[in-house]
mmCIF file of C-alpha atoms in Angstrom:
data_model
loop_
_atom_site.group_PDB
_atom_site.id
_atom_site.type_symbol
_atom_site.label_atom_id
_atom_site.label_comp_id
_atom_site.label_asym_id
_atom_site.label_seq_id
_atom_site.Cartn_x
_atom_site.Cartn_y
_atom_site.Cartn_z
ATOM 1 C CA MET T 910 16.656 77.173 82.498
ATOM 2 C CA LYS T 911 20.283 75.966 82.603
ATOM 3 C CA LYS T 912 21.475 79.448 81.569
ATOM 4 C CA SER T 913 19.421 81.051 84.366
ATOM 5 C CA LEU T 914 20.797 78.605 86.933
ATOM 6 C CA LEU T 915 24.364 79.194 85.697
ATOM 7 C CA ALA T 916 23.857 82.980 85.868
ATOM 8 C CA ALA T 917 22.493 82.700 89.437
ATOM 9 C CA VAL T 918 25.485 80.592 90.542
ATOM 10 C CA ALA T 919 27.894 83.058 88.928
ATOM 11 C CA MET T 920 26.141 85.972 90.666
ATOM 12 C CA LEU T 921 26.366 84.206 94.063
ATOM 13 C CA ALA T 922 30.072 83.536 93.521
ATOM 14 C CA PHE T 923 30.624 87.189 92.598
ATOM 15 C CA VAL T 924 28.763 88.432 95.706
ATOM 16 C CA ALA T 925 30.738 86.019 97.909
ATOM 17 C CA CYS T 926 33.980 87.460 96.519
ATOM 18 C CA LYS T 927 32.951 91.027 97.397
ATOM 19 C CA ASN T 928 33.473 90.488 101.164
ATOM 20 C CA LYS T 929 35.305 93.340 102.844
ATOM 21 C CA GLU T 930 38.205 91.169 103.958
ATOM 22 C CA THR T 931 40.057 88.356 102.227
ATOM 23 C CA HIS T 932 42.164 86.009 104.330
ATOM 24 C CA VAL T 933 45.154 84.388 102.703
ATOM 25 C CA GLU T 934 46.611 81.436 104.557
ATOM 26 C CA SER T 935 50.302 82.252 104.283
ATOM 27 C CA GLU T 936 53.094 84.024 106.064
ATOM 28 C CA ASP T 937 54.620 87.327 105.048
ATOM 29 C CA THR T 938 56.276 87.152 101.672
ATOM 30 C CA VAL T 939 59.853 88.389 101.564
ATOM 31 C CA ILE T 940 61.271 89.300 98.174
ATOM 32 C CA GLU T 941 65.037 89.708 97.929
ATOM 33 C CA THR T 942 66.129 92.488 95.599
ATOM 34 C CA GLN T 943 69.412 93.994 94.538
ATOM 35 C CA ASN T 944 68.976 96.822 97.068
ATOM 36 C CA GLY T 945 67.701 94.784 100.010
ATOM 37 C CA ALA T 946 64.614 92.851 100.970
ATOM 38 C CA MET T 947 60.966 93.787 100.499
ATOM 39 C CA GLU T 948 58.383 92.294 102.836
ATOM 40 C CA VAL T 949 54.715 92.118 101.821
ATOM 41 C CA ASP T 950 52.075 91.334 104.432
ATOM 42 C CA THR T 951 49.714 88.937 102.661
ATOM 43 C CA ASP T 952 47.879 87.582 105.719
ATOM 44 C CA THR T 953 45.019 90.081 105.577
ATOM 45 C CA ILE T 954 44.223 92.390 102.729
ATOM 46 C CA ASN T 955 41.406 94.848 103.286
ATOM 47 C CA GLU T 956 40.129 96.421 100.060
ATOM 48 C CA ASP T 957 39.645 99.773 101.811
ATOM 49 C CA GLU T 958 43.361 100.039 102.688
ATOM 50 C CA ASP T 959 46.481 100.519 100.632
ATOM 51 C CA ILE T 960 48.890 97.590 100.703
ATOM 52 C CA THR T 961 52.102 98.740 102.336
ATOM 53 C CA VAL T 962 55.356 97.213 101.203
ATOM 54 C CA GLU T 963 58.240 97.201 103.641
ATOM 55 C CA VAL T 964 61.752 97.767 102.332
ATOM 56 C CA GLN T 965 64.795 96.839 104.391
ATOM 57 C CA GLU T 966 67.990 98.712 103.564
ATOM 58 C CA ASN T 967 71.174 99.043 105.582
ATOM 59 C CA GLY T 968 69.498 97.651 108.688
ATOM 60 C CA LYS T 969 66.549 100.085 108.532
ATOM 61 C CA VAL T 970 62.946 99.237 107.676
ATOM 62 C CA TYR T 971 60.882 101.594 105.519
ATOM 63 C CA ALA T 972 57.254 101.603 104.403
ATOM 64 C CA SER T 973 57.103 102.215 100.657
ATOM 65 C CA PHE T 974 54.489 104.323 98.862
ATOM 66 C CA GLY T 975 54.100 105.032 95.134
ATOM 67 C CA ASP T 976 56.910 103.961 92.803
ATOM 68 C CA LYS T 977 59.449 101.572 94.276
ATOM 69 C CA ILE T 978 62.605 103.444 95.252
ATOM 70 C CA ASN T 979 65.704 102.927 97.386
ATOM 71 C CA THR T 980 67.823 105.161 99.593
ATOM 72 C CA ASN T 981 70.916 105.097 97.354
ATOM 73 C CA ASN T 982 72.377 108.516 96.492
ATOM 74 C CA ALA T 983 69.693 110.473 98.359
ATOM 75 C CA LEU T 984 70.723 114.049 99.126
ATOM 76 C CA THR T 985 70.629 115.230 102.734
ATOM 77 C CA GLN T 986 68.152 117.931 103.718
ATOM 78 C CA GLU T 987 71.011 120.459 103.797
ATOM 79 C CA GLU T 988 72.142 119.480 100.278
ATOM 80 C CA MET T 989 68.544 119.711 99.082
ATOM 81 C CA PHE T 990 68.173 123.196 100.561
ATOM 82 C CA LYS T 991 71.267 124.323 98.610
ATOM 83 C CA LYS T 992 69.755 122.846 95.447
ATOM 84 C CA TYR T 993 66.458 124.697 96.069
ATOM 85 C CA LYS T 994 68.358 127.970 96.569
ATOM 86 C CA SER T 995 69.993 127.510 93.150
ATOM 87 C CA LEU T 996 66.587 127.185 91.417
ATOM 88 C CA LYS T 997 64.542 130.060 90.043
ATOM 89 C CA PRO T 998 60.718 130.120 89.960
ATOM 90 C CA GLY T 999 59.618 127.863 87.108
ATOM 91 C CA ASP T 1000 62.714 125.610 87.268
ATOM 92 C CA THR T 1001 62.308 121.907 88.037
ATOM 93 C CA VAL T 1002 64.886 119.239 88.781
ATOM 94 C CA ASN T 1003 64.605 115.471 89.223
ATOM 95 C CA VAL T 1004 66.094 114.561 92.580
ATOM 96 C CA LYS T 1005 65.981 112.196 95.553
ATOM 97 C CA PHE T 1006 66.478 113.425 99.099
ATOM 98 C CA ALA T 1007 66.053 112.350 102.705
ATOM 99 C CA ALA T 1008 64.611 114.531 105.458
ATOM 100 C CA LYS T 1009 62.513 114.461 108.605
ATOM 101 C CA ILE T 1010 58.739 114.787 108.139
ATOM 102 C CA ASN T 1011 57.475 117.929 109.892
ATOM 103 C CA ASP T 1012 53.784 117.605 109.105
ATOM 104 C CA VAL T 1013 51.259 115.454 107.212
ATOM 105 C CA CYS T 1014 47.784 116.279 105.907
ATOM 106 C CA GLN T 1015 45.507 115.121 108.721
ATOM 107 C CA LYS T 1016 42.535 114.624 106.436
ATOM 108 C CA LYS T 1017 43.915 111.769 104.319
ATOM 109 C CA GLY T 1018 47.707 111.991 104.061
ATOM 110 C CA CYS T 1019 47.671 113.685 100.641
ATOM 111 C CA TRP T 1020 50.674 115.965 101.366
ATOM 112 C CA MET T 1021 53.552 116.315 103.790
ATOM 113 C CA SER T 1022 56.166 118.907 104.635
ATOM 114 C CA LEU T 1023 59.808 117.905 104.932
ATOM 115 C CA ASN T 1024 62.425 119.706 106.977
ATOM 116 C CA LEU T 1025 65.212 121.570 105.180
ATOM 117 C CA ALA T 1026 68.068 123.661 106.570
ATOM 118 C CA ASP T 1027 67.513 127.126 108.120
ATOM 119 C CA GLU T 1028 63.997 126.238 109.339
ATOM 120 C CA LYS T 1029 62.729 126.001 105.738
ATOM 121 C CA GLU T 1030 60.425 123.267 104.457
ATOM 122 C CA SER T 1031 59.664 121.457 101.233
ATOM 123 C CA PHE T 1032 55.934 121.005 100.572
ATOM 124 C CA VAL T 1033 55.482 117.519 99.059
ATOM 125 C CA LYS T 1034 52.478 116.341 97.063
ATOM 126 C CA PHE T 1035 52.121 112.951 95.395
ATOM 127 C CA LYS T 1036 52.133 112.455 91.634
ATOM 128 C CA ASP T 1037 48.671 112.068 90.098
ATOM 129 C CA TYR T 1038 47.192 111.935 93.640
ATOM 130 C CA ALA T 1039 47.930 108.212 93.284
ATOM 131 C CA PHE T 1040 48.976 107.445 96.865
ATOM 132 C CA PHE T 1041 48.888 108.839 100.379
ATOM 133 C CA VAL T 1042 51.104 108.567 103.441
ATOM 134 C CA PRO T 1043 50.088 107.650 107.009
ATOM 135 C CA LEU T 1044 48.575 110.475 109.039
ATOM 136 C CA ASN T 1045 50.921 109.696 111.941
ATOM 137 C CA ALA T 1046 54.162 109.920 109.916
ATOM 138 C CA ALA T 1047 55.306 113.287 111.356
ATOM 139 C CA GLY T 1048 58.681 112.928 113.049
ATOM 140 C CA GLN T 1049 59.732 109.983 110.886
ATOM 141 C CA GLU T 1050 62.549 110.025 108.321
ATOM 142 C CA ALA T 1051 61.417 110.062 104.675
ATOM 143 C CA VAL T 1052 63.170 109.536 101.364
ATOM 144 C CA VAL T 1053 61.380 111.041 98.366
ATOM 145 C CA THR T 1054 62.103 110.935 94.659
ATOM 146 C CA GLY T 1055 60.514 113.161 92.054
ATOM 147 C CA LYS T 1056 60.574 116.748 90.821
ATOM 148 C CA ALA T 1057 61.674 119.665 92.998
ATOM 149 C CA PHE T 1058 60.571 123.157 92.024
ATOM 150 C CA VAL T 1059 60.418 126.690 93.353
ATOM 151 C CA SER T 1060 57.396 128.938 93.143
ATOM 152 C CA GLU T 1061 56.946 132.535 94.171
ATOM 153 C CA ILE T 1062 53.751 133.918 95.657
ATOM 154 C CA SER T 1063 53.259 137.601 94.863
ATOM 155 C CA VAL T 1064 52.654 140.260 97.523
ATOM 156 C CA GLU T 1065 49.181 140.786 96.060
ATOM 157 C CA GLN T 1066 48.328 137.078 96.363
ATOM 158 C CA LEU T 1067 49.776 136.884 99.900
ATOM 159 C CA LYS T 1068 47.648 139.867 100.943
ATOM 160 C CA HIS T 1069 44.598 138.215 99.388
ATOM 161 C CA TYR T 1070 45.272 134.989 101.353
ATOM 162 C CA ALA T 1071 45.787 137.010 104.551
ATOM 163 C CA LYS T 1072 42.501 138.854 104.025
ATOM 164 C CA ASP T 1073 40.678 135.559 103.346
ATOM 165 C CA GLY T 1074 42.292 134.168 106.491
ATOM 166 C CA GLY T 1075 40.804 136.949 108.605
ATOM 167 C CA LYS T 1076 44.055 138.831 109.274
ATOM 168 C CA SER T 1077 43.829 142.428 110.446
ATOM 169 C CA GLU T 1078 44.604 145.383 108.172
ATOM 170 C CA ALA T 1079 47.805 145.975 110.207
ATOM 171 C CA GLU T 1080 48.971 142.381 109.608
ATOM 172 C CA ILE T 1081 48.139 142.620 105.912
ATOM 173 C CA ALA T 1082 50.097 145.900 105.623
ATOM 174 C CA LYS T 1083 53.233 144.120 106.909
ATOM 175 C CA ILE T 1084 53.275 141.917 103.793
ATOM 176 C CA THR T 1085 55.819 143.655 101.542
ATOM 177 C CA LYS T 1086 57.852 140.857 99.918
ATOM 178 C CA PRO T 1087 56.896 137.929 97.719
ATOM 179 C CA GLU T 1088 57.238 134.538 99.371
ATOM 180 C CA VAL T 1089 59.346 131.753 97.886
ATOM 181 C CA LYS T 1090 57.918 128.241 98.302
ATOM 182 C CA TYR T 1091 59.883 125.027 97.874
ATOM 183 C CA GLY T 1092 57.658 122.412 96.286
ATOM 184 C CA PHE T 1093 58.099 118.754 95.429
ATOM 185 C CA MET T 1094 56.034 116.310 93.339
ATOM 186 C CA ALA T 1095 56.933 112.822 94.571
ATOM 187 C CA ASP T 1096 56.573 109.642 92.554
ATOM 188 C CA GLY T 1097 57.949 107.417 95.312
ATOM 189 C CA VAL T 1098 58.310 107.718 99.084
ATOM 190 C CA LEU T 1099 60.002 105.658 101.781
ATOM 191 C CA ILE T 1100 59.120 106.340 105.428
ATOM 192 C CA SER T 1101 61.154 104.860 108.280
ATOM 193 C CA LYS T 1102 59.318 102.577 110.669
#
C-alpha cells in the first residue's frame, strides 16, 4: 500500500512538472566572458521555444544560435565572395563571415541566404538541423561560422528543375550553362538585434 501511495505521489509530481510554462523568480542572468557579456532571459522558459542567448560585443547586441561564437576575425561579405570564387566544386573551407540576411525559410527558419558581393548569395543551412533562426531575421546582420563550399548544378539537372517548376520549353531551352551555388553549413550564428 505504501509503495502504491508513493508511486501515486511521484506520478502527480511528474505531471505537475509537465506544465507548458515554468516561471523562475529571477532577473535576467548576465554572464561576463572574455569577448563580452552574454545575457540569458530566465524569467519565462517555454518548452516549445528555443532559449535565445544574447551576446553583447563592441556595443552591439546579437541573438546567438547553435555553437557559441563571437564576431572576432569575421570576414566581410566581399572577402567571403573572393574566398568562394577561389574554391572549386567539392572544396570546403572552415571560415567565419558577416553579411546581411537576404531571406529566411518561412516555414521554420531552417535555412537563410546571406548577401555576398556582385548580387550573389550564400545559402546557409544549420549543422545537424540542430537549430533554427527567427523567421523575421531578413534584413539583419548575421555572423556565421562553419564550412563554406561550392557546388555546381549541371545543365541537365537545371533543366529538370525548370521542367518540374512548370517552365515553358522556351525557358528551358535557354538553360545552357551549369550553375555555381555557394553553400554554407553553419555550426554557430549571431544575428544583430
